[in-house]
Short mmCIF file of C-alpha atoms in Angstrom, two decimals:
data_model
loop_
_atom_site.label_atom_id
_atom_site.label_comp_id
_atom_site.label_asym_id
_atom_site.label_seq_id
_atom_site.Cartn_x
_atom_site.Cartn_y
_atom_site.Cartn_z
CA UNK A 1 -68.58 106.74 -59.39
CA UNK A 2 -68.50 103.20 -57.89
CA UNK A 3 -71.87 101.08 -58.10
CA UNK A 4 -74.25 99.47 -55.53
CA UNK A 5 -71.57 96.72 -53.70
CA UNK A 6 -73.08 93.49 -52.52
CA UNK A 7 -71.29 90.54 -50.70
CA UNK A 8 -71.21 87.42 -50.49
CA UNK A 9 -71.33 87.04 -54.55
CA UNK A 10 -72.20 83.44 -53.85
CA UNK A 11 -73.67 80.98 -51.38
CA UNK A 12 -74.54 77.77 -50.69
CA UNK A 13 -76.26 76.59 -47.24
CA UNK A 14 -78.71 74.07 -46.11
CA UNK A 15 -82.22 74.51 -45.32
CA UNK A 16 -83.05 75.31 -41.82
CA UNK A 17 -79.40 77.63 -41.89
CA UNK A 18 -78.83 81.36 -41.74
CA UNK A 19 -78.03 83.61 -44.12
CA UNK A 20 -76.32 87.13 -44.47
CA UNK A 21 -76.29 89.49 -47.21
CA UNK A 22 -74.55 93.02 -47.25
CA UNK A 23 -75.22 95.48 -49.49
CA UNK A 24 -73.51 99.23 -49.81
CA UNK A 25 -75.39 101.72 -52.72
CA UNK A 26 -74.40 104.44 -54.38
CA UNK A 27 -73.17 107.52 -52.33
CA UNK A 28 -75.71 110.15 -51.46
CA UNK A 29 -78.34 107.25 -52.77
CA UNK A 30 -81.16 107.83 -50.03
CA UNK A 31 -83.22 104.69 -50.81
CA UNK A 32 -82.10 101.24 -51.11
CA UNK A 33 -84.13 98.23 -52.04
CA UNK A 34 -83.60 94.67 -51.93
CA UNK A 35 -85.01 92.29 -54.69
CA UNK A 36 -85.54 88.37 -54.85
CA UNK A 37 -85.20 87.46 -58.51
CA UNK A 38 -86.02 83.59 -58.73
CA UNK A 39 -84.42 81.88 -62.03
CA UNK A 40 -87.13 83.09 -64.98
CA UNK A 41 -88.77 85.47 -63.15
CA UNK A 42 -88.69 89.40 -62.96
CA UNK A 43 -87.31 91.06 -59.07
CA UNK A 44 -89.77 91.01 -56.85
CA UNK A 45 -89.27 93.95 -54.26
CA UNK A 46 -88.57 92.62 -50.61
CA UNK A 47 -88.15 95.63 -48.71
CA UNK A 48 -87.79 99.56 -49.58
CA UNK A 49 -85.87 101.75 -46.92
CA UNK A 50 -86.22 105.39 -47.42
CA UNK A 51 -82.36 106.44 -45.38
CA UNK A 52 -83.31 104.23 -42.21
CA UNK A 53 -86.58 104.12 -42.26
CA UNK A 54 -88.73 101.48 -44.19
CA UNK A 55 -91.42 102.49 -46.63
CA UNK A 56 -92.69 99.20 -47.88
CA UNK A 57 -92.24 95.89 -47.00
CA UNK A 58 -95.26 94.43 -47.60
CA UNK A 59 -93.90 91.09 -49.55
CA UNK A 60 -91.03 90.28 -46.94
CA UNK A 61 -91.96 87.00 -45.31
CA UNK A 62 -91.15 88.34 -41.93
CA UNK A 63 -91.06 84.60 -39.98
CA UNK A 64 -88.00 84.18 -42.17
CA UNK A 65 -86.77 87.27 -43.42
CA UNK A 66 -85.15 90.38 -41.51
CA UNK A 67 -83.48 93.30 -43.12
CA UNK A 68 -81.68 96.24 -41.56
CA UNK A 69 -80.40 100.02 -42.36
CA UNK A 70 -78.51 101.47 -40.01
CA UNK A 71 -77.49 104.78 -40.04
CA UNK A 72 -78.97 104.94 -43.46
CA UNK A 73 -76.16 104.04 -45.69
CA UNK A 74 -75.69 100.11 -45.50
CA UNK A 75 -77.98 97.06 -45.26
CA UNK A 76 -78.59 93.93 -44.36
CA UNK A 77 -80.91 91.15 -45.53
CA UNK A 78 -80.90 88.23 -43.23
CA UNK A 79 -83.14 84.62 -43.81
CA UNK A 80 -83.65 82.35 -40.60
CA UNK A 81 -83.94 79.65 -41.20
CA UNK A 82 -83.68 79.35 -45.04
CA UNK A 83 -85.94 77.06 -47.00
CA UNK A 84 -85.37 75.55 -50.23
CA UNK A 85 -87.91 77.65 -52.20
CA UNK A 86 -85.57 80.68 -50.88
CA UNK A 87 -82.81 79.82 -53.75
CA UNK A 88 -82.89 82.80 -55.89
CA UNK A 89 -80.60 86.06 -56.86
CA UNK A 90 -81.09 88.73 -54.12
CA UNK A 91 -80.32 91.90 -55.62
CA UNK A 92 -80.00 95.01 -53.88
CA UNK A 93 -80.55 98.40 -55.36
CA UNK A 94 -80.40 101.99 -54.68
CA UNK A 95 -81.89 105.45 -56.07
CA UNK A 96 -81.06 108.76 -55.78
CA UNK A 97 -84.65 109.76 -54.58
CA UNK A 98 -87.95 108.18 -54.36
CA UNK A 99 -90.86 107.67 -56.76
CA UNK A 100 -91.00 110.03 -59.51
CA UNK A 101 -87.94 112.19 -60.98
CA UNK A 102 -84.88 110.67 -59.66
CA UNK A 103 -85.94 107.51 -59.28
CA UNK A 104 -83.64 105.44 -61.59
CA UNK A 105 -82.96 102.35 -60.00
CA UNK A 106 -78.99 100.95 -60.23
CA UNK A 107 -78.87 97.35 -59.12
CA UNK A 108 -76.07 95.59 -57.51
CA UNK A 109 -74.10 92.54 -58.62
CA UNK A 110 -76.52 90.31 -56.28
CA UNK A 111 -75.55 87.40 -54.19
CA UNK A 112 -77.06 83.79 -55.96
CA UNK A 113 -77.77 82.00 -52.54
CA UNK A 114 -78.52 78.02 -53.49
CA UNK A 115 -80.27 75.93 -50.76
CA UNK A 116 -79.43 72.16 -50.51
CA UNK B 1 -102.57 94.10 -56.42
CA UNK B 2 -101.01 95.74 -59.20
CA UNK B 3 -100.15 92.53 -61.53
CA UNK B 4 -97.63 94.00 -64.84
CA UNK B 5 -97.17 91.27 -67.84
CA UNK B 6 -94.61 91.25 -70.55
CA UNK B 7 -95.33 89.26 -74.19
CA UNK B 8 -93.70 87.68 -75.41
CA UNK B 9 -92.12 85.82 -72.88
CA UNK B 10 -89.43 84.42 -75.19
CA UNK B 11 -88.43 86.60 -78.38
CA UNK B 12 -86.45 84.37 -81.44
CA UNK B 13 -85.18 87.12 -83.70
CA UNK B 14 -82.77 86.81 -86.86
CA UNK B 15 -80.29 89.20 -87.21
CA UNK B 16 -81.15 92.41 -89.01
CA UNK B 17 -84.67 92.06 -87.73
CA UNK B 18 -87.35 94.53 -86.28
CA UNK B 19 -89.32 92.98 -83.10
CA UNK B 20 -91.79 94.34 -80.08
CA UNK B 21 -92.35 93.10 -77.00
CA UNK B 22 -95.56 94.61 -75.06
CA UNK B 23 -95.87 95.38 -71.52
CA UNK B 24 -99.22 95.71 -70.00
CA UNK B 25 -100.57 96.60 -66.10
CA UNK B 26 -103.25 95.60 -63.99
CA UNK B 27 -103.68 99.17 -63.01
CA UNK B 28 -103.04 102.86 -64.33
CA UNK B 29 -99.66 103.90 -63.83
CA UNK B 30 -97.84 106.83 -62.75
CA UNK B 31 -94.42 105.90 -64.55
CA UNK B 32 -93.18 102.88 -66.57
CA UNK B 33 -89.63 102.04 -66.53
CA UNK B 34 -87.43 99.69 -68.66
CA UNK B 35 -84.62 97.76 -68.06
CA UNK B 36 -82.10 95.48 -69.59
CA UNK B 37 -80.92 92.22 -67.81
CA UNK B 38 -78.20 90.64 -69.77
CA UNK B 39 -77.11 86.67 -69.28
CA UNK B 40 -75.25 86.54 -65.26
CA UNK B 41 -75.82 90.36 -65.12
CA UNK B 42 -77.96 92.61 -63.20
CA UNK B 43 -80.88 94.57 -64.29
CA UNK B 44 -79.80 97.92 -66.07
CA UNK B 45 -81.92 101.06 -66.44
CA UNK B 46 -83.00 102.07 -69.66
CA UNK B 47 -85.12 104.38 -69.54
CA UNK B 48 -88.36 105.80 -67.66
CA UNK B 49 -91.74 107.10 -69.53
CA UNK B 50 -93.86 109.29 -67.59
CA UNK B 51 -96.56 110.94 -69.88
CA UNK B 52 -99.69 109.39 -71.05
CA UNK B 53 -98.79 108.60 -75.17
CA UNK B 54 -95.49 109.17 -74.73
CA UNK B 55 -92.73 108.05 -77.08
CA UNK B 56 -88.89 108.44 -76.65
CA UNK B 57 -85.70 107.13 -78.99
CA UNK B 58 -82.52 105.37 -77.46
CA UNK B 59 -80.64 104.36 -81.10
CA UNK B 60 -82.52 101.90 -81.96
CA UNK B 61 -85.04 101.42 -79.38
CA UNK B 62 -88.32 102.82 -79.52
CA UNK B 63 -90.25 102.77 -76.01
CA UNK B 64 -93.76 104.18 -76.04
CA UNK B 65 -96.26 104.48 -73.16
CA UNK B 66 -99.80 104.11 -73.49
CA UNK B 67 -102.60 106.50 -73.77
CA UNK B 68 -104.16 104.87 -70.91
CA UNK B 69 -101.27 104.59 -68.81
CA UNK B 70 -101.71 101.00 -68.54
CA UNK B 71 -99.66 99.55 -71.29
CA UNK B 72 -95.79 100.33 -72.47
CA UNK B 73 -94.13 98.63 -75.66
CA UNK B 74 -90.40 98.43 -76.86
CA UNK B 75 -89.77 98.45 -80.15
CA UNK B 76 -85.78 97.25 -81.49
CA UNK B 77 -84.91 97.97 -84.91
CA UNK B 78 -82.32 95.94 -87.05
CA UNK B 79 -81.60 93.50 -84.61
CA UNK B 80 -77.95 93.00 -82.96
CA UNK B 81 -76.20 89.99 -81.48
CA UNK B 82 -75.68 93.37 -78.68
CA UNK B 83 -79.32 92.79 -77.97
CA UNK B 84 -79.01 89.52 -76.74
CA UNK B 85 -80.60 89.87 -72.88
CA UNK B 86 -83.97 90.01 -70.94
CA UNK B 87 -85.92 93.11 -71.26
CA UNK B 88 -88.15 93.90 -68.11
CA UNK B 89 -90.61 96.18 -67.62
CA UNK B 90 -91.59 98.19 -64.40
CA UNK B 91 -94.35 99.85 -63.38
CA UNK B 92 -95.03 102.44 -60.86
CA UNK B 93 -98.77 102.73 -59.08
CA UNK B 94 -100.71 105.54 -59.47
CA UNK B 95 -100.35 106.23 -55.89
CA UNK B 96 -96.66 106.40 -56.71
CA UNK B 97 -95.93 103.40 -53.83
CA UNK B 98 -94.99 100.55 -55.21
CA UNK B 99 -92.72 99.47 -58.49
CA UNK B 100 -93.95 95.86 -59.90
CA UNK B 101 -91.88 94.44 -62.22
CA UNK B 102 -92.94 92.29 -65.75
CA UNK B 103 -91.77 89.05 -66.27
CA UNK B 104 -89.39 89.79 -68.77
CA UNK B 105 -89.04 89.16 -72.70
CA UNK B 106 -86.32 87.10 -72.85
CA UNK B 107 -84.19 87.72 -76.42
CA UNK B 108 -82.44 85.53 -78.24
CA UNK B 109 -80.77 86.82 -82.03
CA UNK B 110 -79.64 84.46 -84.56
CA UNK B 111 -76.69 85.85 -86.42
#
């Protein structure tokens, strides 16, 4: 079966610029997180959608940072504007189910955003 | 909030050699999982541990969860150049709400 597709793989903006990342999980995946994994560091969870709906984003800095499922299949993470502490891998992820059996995460490619 | 720490944060291992790196939680957990990171990759699943003392094989990997629920440890027997990567814990509240993720053991083998 294919894996969890992100896009761009890379990119590079200034601070104070916008960003876009797409991300497409695994068919019939209902949940789909997003990760920022900072050089060193473990993923820190962003945002968890549960289809379209979003069941925890309690670290998202929301004056920056949007994030969008529609229709329950794809999603969006957006920064506005980006700040140089925002350079970092964002990985998105998907599960089958939610916490407990069938929760086995498989992570995307990610997109390593750099900003100058 | 549910803090989860890995030790060692760097792992220097010869070839052929048995190591552990320990995972430990704030917090009682529900679940633990385990993943493996390699260099430029993404995190892979490894396995999950849900049962207080429990202990499952993968090869030569030996994961074990505590009898508390608050600690986890992976255990790699005769070391491969394969094993080369950043192992990361994850740990799910006992609400079952929110996964936290370790700061990883990062490995490095000497052949």
């Amino acid at each position: 079966e294919a894996g969890v597709a992100q896009s761009p793989r890379y990119k590079i903006i200034e601070k104070r610029q916008s960003v876009a990342f797409w991300c497409n999980p695994i068919s019939g995946h209902a949940t789909l997180y997003w990760y920022q994994q900072i050089l060193g560091q473990g993923p820190k969870l962003l945002i968890q959608f549960q289809n379209n709906g979003v069941v925890d984003d309690s670290q998202l800095p929301k004056d920056r940072f949007s994030a969008e499922r529609l229709k329950g299949v794809d999603s969006t993470l957006k920064i506005q504007p980006a700040k140089l502490e925002d350079s970092a891998v964002y990985l998105c992820a998907s599960s089958f189910g939610g916490w407990g059996r069938g929760f086995e995460q498989y992570f995307g490619p990610g997109t390593r955003l750099t900003v100058t | 909030g549910q803090q989860v720490m890995q030790i060692p944060q760097y792992q220097h291992v010869q070839e052929g050699e048995d190591f552990t790196t320990y995972c430990n939680s704030s917090t009682t957990l529900s679940n633990i999982q385990w993943y493996k990171q390699r260099p430029g990759g993404h995190p892979v699943f490894l396995i999950q541990l849900v049962k207080s003392g429990e202990v499952k094989k993968q090869k030569r990997l030996t994961f074990q969860f505590g009898e508390a629920k608050k600690n986890s440890s992976l255990h790699i027997t005769a070391t491969q150049t394969t094993d080369v990567g950043t192992y990361f814990c994850a740990g799910v509240g006992a609400a079952g709400n929110k996964l936290t993720f370790g700061g990883g053991t990062r490995v490095l083998v000497k052949p």
